[in-house]
mmCIF file of C-alpha atoms and ligand atoms in Angstrom:
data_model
loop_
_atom_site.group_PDB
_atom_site.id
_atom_site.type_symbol
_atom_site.label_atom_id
_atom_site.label_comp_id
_atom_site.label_asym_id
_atom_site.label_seq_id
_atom_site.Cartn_x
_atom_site.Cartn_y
_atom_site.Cartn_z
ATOM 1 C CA UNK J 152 91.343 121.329 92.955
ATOM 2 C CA UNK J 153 91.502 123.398 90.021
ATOM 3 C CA UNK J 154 93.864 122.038 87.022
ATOM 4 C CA UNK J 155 94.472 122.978 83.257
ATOM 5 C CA UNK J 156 92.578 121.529 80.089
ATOM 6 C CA UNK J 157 94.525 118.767 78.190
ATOM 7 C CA UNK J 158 95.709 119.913 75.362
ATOM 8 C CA UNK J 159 94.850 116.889 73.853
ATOM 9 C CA UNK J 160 91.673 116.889 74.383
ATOM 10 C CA UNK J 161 91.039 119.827 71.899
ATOM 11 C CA UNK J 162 89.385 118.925 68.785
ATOM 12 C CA UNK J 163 90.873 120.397 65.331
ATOM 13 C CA UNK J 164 88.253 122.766 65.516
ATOM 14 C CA UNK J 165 88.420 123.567 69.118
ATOM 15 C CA UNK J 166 92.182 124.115 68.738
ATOM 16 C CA UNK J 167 91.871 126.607 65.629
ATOM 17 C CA UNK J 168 89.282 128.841 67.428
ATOM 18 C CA UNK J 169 91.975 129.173 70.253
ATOM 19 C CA UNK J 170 94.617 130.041 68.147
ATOM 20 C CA UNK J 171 92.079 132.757 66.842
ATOM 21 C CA UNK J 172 91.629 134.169 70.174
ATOM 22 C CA UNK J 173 94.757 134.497 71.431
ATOM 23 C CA UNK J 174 95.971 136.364 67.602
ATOM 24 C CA UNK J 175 98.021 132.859 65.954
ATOM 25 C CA UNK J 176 97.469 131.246 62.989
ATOM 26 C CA UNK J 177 94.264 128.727 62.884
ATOM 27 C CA UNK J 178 96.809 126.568 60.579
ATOM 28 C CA UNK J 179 98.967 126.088 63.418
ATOM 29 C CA UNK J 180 96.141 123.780 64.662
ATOM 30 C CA UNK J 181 97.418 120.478 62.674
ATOM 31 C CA UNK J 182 100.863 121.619 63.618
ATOM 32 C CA UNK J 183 100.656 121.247 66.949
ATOM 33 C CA UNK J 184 98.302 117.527 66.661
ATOM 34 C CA UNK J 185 101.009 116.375 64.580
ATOM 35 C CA UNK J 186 103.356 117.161 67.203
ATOM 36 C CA UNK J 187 100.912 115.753 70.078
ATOM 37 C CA UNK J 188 99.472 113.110 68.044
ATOM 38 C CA UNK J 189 102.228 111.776 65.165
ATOM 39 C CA UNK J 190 105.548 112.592 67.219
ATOM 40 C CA UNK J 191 103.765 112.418 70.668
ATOM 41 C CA UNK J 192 106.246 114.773 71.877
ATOM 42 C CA UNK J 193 106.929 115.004 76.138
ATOM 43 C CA UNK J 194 107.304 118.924 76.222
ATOM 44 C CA UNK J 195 106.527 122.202 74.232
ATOM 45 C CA UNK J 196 109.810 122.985 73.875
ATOM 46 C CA UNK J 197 110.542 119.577 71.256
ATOM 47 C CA UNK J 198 107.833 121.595 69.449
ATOM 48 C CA UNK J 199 110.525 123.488 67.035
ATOM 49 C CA UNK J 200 108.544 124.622 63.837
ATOM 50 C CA UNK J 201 105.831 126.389 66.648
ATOM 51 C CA UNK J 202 107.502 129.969 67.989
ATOM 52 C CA UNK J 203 108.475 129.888 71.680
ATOM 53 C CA UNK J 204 105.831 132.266 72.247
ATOM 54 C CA UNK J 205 102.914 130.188 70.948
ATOM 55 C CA UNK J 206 104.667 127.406 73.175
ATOM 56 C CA UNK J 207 104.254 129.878 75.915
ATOM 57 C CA UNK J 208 100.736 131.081 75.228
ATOM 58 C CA UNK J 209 99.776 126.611 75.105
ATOM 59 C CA UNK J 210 102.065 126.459 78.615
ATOM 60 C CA UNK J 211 100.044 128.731 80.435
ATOM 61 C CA UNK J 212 96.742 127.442 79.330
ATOM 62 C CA UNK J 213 96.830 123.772 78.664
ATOM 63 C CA UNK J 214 98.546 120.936 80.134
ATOM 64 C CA UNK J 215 100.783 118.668 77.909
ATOM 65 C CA UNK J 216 101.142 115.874 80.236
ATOM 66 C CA UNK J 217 98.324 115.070 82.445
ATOM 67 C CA UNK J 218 99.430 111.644 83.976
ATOM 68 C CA UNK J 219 102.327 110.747 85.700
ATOM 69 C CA UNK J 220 103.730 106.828 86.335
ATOM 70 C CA UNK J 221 103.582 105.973 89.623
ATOM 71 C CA UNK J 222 103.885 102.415 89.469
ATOM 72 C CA UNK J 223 104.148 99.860 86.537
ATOM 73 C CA UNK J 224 104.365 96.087 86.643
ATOM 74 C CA UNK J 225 104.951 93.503 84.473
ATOM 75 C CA UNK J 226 103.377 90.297 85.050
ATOM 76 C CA UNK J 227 105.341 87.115 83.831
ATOM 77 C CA UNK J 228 103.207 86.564 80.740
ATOM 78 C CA UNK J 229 104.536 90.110 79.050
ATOM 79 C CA UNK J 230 101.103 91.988 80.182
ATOM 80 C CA UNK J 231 102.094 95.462 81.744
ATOM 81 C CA UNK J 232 100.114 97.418 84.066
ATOM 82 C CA UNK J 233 100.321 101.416 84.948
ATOM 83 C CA UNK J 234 99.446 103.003 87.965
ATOM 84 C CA UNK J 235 99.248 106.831 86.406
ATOM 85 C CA UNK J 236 98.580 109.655 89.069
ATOM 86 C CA UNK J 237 96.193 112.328 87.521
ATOM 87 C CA UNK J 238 97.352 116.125 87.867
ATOM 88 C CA UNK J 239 94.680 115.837 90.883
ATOM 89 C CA UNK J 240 95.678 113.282 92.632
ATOM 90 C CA UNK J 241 93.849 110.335 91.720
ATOM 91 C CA UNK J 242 94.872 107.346 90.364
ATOM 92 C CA UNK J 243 93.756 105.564 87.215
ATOM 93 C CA UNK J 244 95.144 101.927 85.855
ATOM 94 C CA UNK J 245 96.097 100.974 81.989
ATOM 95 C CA UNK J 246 97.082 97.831 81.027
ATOM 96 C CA UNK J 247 98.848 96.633 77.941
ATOM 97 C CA UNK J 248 98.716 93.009 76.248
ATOM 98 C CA UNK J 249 101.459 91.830 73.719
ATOM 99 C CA UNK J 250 100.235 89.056 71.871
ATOM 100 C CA UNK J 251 101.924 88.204 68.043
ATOM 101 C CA UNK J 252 103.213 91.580 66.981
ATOM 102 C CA UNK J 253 100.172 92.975 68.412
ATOM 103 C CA UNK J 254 100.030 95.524 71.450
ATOM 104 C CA UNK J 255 96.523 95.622 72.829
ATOM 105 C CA UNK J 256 95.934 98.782 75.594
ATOM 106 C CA UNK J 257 93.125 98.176 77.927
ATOM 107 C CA UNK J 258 92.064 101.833 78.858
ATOM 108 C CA UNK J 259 90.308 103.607 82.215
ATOM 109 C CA UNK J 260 87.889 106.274 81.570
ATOM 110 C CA UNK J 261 86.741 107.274 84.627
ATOM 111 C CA UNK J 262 88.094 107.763 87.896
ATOM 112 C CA UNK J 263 86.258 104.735 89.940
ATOM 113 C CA UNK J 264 83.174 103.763 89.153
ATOM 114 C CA UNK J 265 79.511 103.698 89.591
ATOM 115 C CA UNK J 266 78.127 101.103 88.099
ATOM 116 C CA UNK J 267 78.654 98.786 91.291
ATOM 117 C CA UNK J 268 79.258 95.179 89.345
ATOM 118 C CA UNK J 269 79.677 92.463 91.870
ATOM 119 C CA UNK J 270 82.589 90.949 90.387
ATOM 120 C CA UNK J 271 84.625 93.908 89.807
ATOM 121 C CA UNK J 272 87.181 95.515 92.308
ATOM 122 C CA UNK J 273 87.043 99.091 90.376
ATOM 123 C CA UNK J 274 83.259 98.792 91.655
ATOM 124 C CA UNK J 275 84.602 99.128 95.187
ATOM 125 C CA UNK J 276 86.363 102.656 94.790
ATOM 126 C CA UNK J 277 83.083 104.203 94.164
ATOM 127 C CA UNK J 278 82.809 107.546 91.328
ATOM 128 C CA UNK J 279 85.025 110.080 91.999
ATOM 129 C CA UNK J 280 85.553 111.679 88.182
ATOM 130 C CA UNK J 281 85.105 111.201 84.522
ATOM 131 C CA UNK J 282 88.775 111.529 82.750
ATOM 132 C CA UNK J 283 88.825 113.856 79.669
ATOM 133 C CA UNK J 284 89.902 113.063 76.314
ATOM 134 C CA UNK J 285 93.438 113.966 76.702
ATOM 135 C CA UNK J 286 93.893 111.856 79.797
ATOM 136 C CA UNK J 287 92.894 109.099 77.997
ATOM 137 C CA UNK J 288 94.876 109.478 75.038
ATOM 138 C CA UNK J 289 97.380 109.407 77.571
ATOM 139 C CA UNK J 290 97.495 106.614 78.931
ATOM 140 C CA UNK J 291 97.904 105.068 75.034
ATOM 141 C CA UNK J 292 100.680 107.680 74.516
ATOM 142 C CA UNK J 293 102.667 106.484 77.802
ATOM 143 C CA UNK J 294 102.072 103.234 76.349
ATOM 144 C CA UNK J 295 104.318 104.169 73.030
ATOM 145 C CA UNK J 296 106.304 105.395 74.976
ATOM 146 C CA UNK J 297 107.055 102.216 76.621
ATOM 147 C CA UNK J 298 107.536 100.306 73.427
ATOM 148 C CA UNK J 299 109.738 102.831 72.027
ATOM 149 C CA UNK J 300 111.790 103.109 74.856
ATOM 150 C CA UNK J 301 112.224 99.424 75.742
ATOM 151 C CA UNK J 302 112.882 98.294 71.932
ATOM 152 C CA UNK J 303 109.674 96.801 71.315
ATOM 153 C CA UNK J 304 109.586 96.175 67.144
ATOM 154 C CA UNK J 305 106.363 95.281 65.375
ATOM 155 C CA UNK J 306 106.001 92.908 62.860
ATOM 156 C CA UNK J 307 108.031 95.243 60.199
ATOM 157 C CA UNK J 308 110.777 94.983 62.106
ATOM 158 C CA UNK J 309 109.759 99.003 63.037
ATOM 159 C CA UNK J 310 109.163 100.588 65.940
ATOM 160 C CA UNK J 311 105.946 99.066 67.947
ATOM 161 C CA UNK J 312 103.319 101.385 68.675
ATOM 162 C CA UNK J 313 99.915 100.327 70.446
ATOM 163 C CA UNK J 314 97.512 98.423 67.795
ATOM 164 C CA UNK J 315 94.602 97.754 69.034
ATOM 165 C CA UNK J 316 92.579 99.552 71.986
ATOM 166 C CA UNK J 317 89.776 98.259 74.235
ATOM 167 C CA UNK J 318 87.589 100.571 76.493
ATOM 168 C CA UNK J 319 87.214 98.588 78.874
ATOM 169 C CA UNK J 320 89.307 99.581 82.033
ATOM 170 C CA UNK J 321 88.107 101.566 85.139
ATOM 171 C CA UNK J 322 84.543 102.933 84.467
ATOM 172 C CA UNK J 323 81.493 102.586 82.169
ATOM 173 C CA UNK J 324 82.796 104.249 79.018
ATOM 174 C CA UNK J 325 79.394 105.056 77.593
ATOM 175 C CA UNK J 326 78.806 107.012 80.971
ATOM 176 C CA UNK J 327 82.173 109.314 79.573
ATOM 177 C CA UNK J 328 80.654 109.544 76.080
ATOM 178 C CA UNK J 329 82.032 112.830 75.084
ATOM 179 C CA UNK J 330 85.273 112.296 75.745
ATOM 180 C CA UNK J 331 85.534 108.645 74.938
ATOM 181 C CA UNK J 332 83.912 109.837 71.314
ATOM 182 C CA UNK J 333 86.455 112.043 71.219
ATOM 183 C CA UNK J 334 89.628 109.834 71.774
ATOM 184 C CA UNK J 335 88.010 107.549 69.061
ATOM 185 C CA UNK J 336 87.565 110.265 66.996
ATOM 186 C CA UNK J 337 91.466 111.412 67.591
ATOM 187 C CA UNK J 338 92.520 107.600 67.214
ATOM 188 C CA UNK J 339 90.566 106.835 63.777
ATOM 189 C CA UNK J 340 92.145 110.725 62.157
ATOM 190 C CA UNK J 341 94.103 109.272 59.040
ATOM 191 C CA UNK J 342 96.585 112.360 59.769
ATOM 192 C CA UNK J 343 96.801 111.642 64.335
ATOM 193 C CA UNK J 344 96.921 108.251 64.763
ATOM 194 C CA UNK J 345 95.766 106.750 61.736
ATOM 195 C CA UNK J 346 93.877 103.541 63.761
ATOM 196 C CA UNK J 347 91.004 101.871 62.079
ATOM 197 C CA UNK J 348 87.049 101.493 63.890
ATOM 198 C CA UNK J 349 87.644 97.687 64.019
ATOM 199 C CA UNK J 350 91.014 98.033 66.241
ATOM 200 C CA UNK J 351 88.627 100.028 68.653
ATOM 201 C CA UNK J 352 86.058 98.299 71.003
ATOM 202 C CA UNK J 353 84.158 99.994 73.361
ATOM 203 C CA UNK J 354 82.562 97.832 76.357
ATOM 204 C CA UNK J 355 79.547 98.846 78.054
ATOM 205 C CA UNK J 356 77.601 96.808 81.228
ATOM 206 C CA UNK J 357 74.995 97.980 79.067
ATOM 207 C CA UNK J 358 73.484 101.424 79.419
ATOM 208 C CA UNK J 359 71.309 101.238 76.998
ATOM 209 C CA UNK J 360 70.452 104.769 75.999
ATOM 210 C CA UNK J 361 74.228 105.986 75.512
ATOM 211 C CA UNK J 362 74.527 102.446 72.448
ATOM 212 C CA UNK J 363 71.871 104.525 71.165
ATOM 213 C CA UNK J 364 73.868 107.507 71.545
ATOM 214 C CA UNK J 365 77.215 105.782 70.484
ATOM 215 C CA UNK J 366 75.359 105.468 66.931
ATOM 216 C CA UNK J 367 74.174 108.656 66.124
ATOM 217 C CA UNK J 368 76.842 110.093 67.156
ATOM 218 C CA UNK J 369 78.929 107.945 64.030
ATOM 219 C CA UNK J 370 81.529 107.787 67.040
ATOM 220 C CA UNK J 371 84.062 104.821 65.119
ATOM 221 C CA UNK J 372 84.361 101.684 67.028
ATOM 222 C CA UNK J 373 83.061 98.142 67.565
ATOM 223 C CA UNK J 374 80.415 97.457 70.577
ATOM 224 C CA UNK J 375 81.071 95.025 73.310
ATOM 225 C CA UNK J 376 78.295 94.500 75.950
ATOM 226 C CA UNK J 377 79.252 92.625 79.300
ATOM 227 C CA UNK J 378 76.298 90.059 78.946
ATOM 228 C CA UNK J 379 77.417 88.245 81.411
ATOM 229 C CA UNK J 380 73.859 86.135 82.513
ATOM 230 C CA UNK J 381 71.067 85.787 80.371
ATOM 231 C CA UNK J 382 68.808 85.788 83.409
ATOM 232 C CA UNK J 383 67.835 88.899 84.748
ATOM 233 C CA UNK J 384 66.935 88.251 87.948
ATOM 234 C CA UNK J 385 70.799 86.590 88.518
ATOM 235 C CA UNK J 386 72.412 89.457 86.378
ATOM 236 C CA UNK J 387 70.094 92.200 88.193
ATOM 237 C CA UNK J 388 71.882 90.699 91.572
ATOM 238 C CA UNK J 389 75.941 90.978 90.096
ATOM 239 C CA UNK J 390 74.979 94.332 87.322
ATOM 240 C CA UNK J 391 72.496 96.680 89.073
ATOM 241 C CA UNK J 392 72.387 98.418 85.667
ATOM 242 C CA UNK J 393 70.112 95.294 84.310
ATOM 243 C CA UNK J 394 67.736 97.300 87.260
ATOM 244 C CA UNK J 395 66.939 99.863 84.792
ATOM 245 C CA UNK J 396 67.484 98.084 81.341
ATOM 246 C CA UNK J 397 67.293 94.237 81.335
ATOM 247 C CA UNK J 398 68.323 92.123 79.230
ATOM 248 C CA UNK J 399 65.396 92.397 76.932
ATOM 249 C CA UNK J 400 65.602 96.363 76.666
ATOM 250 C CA UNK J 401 69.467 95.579 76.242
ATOM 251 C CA UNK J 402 69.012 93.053 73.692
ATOM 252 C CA UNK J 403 66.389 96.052 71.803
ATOM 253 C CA UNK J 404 69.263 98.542 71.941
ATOM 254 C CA UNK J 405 72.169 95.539 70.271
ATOM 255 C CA UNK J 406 69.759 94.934 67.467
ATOM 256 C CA UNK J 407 69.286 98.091 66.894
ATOM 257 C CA UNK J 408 73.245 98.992 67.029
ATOM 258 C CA UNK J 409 73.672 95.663 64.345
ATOM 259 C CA UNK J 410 70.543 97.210 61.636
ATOM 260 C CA UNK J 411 71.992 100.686 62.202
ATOM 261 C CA UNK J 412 76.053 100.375 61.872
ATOM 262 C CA UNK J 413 75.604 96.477 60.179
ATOM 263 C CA UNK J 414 78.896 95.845 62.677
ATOM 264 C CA UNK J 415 78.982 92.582 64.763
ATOM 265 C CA UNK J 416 78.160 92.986 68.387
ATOM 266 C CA UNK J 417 80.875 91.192 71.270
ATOM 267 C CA UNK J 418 78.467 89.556 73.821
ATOM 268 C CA UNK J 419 81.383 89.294 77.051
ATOM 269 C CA UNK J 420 80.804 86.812 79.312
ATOM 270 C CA UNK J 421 82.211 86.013 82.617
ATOM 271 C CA UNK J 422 81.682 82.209 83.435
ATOM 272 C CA UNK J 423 81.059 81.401 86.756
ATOM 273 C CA UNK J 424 80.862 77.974 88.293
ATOM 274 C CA UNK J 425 77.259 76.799 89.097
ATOM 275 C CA UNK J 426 75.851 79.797 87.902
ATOM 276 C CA UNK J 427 76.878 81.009 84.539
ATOM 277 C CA UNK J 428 79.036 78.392 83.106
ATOM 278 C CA UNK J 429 76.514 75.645 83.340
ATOM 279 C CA UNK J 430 74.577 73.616 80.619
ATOM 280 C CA UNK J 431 71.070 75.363 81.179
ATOM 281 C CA UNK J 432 73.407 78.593 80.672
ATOM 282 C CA UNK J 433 74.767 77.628 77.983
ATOM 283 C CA UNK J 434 71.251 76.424 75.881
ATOM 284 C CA UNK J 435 70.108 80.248 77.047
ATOM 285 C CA UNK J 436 72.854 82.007 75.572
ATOM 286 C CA UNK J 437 72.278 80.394 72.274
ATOM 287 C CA UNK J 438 69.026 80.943 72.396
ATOM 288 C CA UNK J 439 69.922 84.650 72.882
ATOM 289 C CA UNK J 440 72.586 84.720 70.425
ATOM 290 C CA UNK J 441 71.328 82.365 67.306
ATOM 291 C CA UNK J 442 68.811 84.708 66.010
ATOM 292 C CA UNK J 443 71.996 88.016 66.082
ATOM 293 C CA UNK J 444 74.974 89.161 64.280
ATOM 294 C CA UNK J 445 77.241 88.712 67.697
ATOM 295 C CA UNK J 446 80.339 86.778 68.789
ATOM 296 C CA UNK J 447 80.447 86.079 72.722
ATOM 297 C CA UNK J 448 84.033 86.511 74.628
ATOM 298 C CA UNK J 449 84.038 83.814 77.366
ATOM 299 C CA UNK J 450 86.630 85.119 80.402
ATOM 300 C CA UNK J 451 87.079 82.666 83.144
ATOM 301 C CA UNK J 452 85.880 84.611 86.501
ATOM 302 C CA UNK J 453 89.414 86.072 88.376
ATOM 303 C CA UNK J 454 88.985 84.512 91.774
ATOM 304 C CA UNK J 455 88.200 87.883 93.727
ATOM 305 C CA UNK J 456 87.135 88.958 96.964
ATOM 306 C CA UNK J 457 83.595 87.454 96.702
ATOM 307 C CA UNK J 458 83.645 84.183 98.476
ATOM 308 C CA UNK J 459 80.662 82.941 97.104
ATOM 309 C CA UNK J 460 82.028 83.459 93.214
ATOM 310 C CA UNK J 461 84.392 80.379 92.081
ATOM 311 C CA UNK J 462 85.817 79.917 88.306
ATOM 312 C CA UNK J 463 84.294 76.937 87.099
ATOM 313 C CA UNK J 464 86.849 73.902 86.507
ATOM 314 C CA UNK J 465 88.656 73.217 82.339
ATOM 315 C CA UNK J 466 86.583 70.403 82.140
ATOM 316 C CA UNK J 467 83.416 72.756 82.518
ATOM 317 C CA UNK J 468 84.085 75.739 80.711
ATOM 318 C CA UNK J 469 85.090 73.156 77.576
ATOM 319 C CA UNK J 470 81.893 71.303 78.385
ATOM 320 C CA UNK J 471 80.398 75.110 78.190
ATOM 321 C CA UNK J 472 82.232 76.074 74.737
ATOM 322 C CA UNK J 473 81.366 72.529 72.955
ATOM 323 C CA UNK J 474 77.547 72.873 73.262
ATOM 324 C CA UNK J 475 77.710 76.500 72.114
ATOM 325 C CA UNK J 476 79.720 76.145 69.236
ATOM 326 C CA UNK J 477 77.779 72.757 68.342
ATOM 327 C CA UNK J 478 74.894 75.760 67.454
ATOM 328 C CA UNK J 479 77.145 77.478 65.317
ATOM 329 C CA UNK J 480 77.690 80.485 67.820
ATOM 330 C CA UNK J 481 80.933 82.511 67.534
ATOM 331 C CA UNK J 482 82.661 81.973 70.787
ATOM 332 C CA UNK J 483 86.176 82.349 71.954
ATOM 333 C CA UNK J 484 87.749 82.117 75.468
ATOM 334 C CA UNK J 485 90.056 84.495 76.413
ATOM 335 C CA UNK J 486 92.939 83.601 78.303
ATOM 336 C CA UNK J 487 94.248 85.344 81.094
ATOM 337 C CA UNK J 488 96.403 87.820 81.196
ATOM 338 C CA UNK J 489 98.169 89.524 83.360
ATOM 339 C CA UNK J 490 96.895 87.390 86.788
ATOM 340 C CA UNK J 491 100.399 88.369 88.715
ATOM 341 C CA UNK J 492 99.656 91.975 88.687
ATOM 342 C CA UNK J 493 96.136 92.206 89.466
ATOM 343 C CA UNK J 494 95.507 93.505 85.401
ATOM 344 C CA UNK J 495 93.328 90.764 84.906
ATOM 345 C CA UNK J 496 89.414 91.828 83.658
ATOM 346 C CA UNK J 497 87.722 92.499 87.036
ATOM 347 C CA UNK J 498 91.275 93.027 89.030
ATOM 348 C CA UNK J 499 91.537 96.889 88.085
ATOM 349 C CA UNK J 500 91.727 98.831 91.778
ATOM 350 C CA UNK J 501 94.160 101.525 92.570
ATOM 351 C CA UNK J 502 95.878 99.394 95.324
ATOM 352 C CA UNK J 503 99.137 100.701 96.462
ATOM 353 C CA UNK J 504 101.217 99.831 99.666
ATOM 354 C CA UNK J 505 98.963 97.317 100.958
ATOM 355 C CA UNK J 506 95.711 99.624 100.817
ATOM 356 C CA UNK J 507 92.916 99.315 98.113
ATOM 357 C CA UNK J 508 89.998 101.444 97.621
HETATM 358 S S1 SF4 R 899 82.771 95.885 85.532
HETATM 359 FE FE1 SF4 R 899 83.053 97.826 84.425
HETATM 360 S S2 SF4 R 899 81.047 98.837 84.611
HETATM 361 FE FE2 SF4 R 899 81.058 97.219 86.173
HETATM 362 S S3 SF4 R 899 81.820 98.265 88.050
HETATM 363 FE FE3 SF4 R 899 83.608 97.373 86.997
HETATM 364 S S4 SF4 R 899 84.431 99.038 85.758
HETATM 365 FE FE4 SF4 R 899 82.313 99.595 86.287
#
């Protein structure tokens, strides 16, 4: 199905060679980002310092709002999920995490996904797309628009606005580089959005020659790498990706990420009972993580549909966060969010009246 570009995903650039071609003002370019970007606007027409036919010329070539809500939730702990239909028909999720004045947006960037992680219902729908930059900008926009409209106030007693963002909903990111440097890019703009690197963490399963990529291209965010298993024979059976890079290739591509941007590296890791939350685990993921500039991000496994996964017990996973810290390793747990709804880590699946892909 053929659809329009996203106006948002236009670079400043991109946007002023337009307006050259179609015989408009180049400076019309930060105009019309302010608009998109600073007022986050829902049609041309609010656009009232742009002529009506510029806002014609932009209507017939790009589109101005790419997702539509088709379902949202909110789980009993504040978390909110979206269900947001793209302008072909598929169907992407974004979740959104209040926590102390702070409004954390958990965001797709592909359609599906093919990186086939055992643990993970996205894995399950298979690839169908990559989404572009203005899709996923999107999904952080409908997310302001949420706050605003529902009287959410941040800590200044203003109007809330989305403060942190994590890459890490449907889809490898670093498999959508382009457009996921792009967002950041579009996020970190002192004049768009104004949102510093550190509020931006991008999470790969660990694709090792896109971290590479991630630091040439400057592209301003933190790293986080699903770790997951320090064994590769056990993470080669739940990540096929440690196939083609295991962990020690991975581990090459961190330390070089660390010497290169001298930014901390997240190590996420999913603790299963009997398998990774254990004490032999444990001694391995120090020894992985002593010698580097990283902080590991425990998550309890999300009972799923694999019967032979089980979260371990509290007593365990404290047993598992005592003899890590006791070597001095950065590591926090994070709780749950969001269970109810199926936004959990893991839970993301376009599931709607009773089917799931
Ligand atoms: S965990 Fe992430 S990379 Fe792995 S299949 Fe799910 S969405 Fe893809």
């Amino acid at each position: 199905m053929e659809w329009q570009r996203n106006i948002k995903t236009l670079t400043t650039d991109e946007l002023k060679a337009w307006l050259r071609d179609v015989d408009e003002k180049p400076y019309r370019a930060d105009q019309i980002q302010k608009w998109l970007f600073c007022q986050q606007v829902r049609s041309y027409d609010e656009m009232v310092n742009i002529s009506p036919a510029l806002r014609e010329k932009m209507a017939k070539q790009f589109t101005l709002c790419g997702l539509k809500e088709d379902q949202r939730s909110v789980s009993v702990d504040g978390t909110v999920k979206w269900l947001f239909e793209t302008e072909d028909g598929h169907h992407i999720e974004t979740v959104m995490i209040p926590a102390n004045g702070r409004y954390s947006v958990c965001v797709s960037t592909q359609v599906g996904c093919a990186m086939n992680c055992a643990f993970c219902r996205t894995a399950k729908m298979g690839f169908t797309r990559n989404l572009e930059a203005g899709e996923i900008l999107e999904e952080i926009i409908n997310v302001n628009w949420y706050l605003k409209d529902n009287g959410f106030m941040n800590e200044e007693g203003g109007v809330a606005q989305v403060t942190n963002i994590i890459f890490m909903g449907m889809g490898e990111p670093l498999n959508n580089l382009e457009n996921v440097h792009r967002v950041c890019c579009t996020l970190h703009n002192q004049k768009l959005f104004n949102m510093g690197a550190k509020r931006m963490t991008v999470s790969t399963s660990g694709v090792v020659p896109k971290i590479k990529e991630l630091v040439d291209r400057n592209t301003p965010c933190c790293l986080a790498v699903s770790l997951n298993s320090t064994n590769n024979e056990y993470r080669s059976s739940v990540m096929p990706v440690n196939k083609t890079w295991p962990i020690e290739k991975l581990l090459e591509a961190v330390d070089e990420y660390i010497r290169r941007t001298d930014n901390y590296v997240t190590f996420e890791f999913v603790l299963i009972q009997n398998i990774t939350c254990t004490p032999k685990a444990a001694k391995e993921l120090i020894r992985i993580c002593a010698p580097r500039r990283v902080k590991v991000n425990a998550i309890v496994l999300n009972d799923g549909d694999d019967p032979t996964l089980h979260a371990p017990t509290p007593e365990e996973v404290e047993d598992f966060l005592a003899a890590v810290r006791a070597a001095e390793i950065q590591i926090t747990i994070r709780n749950p969010r969001g269970r109810d709804i199926l936004a959990a880590c893991g839970q993301l699946a376009y599931k709607k009246e009773g089917k799931e892909c």
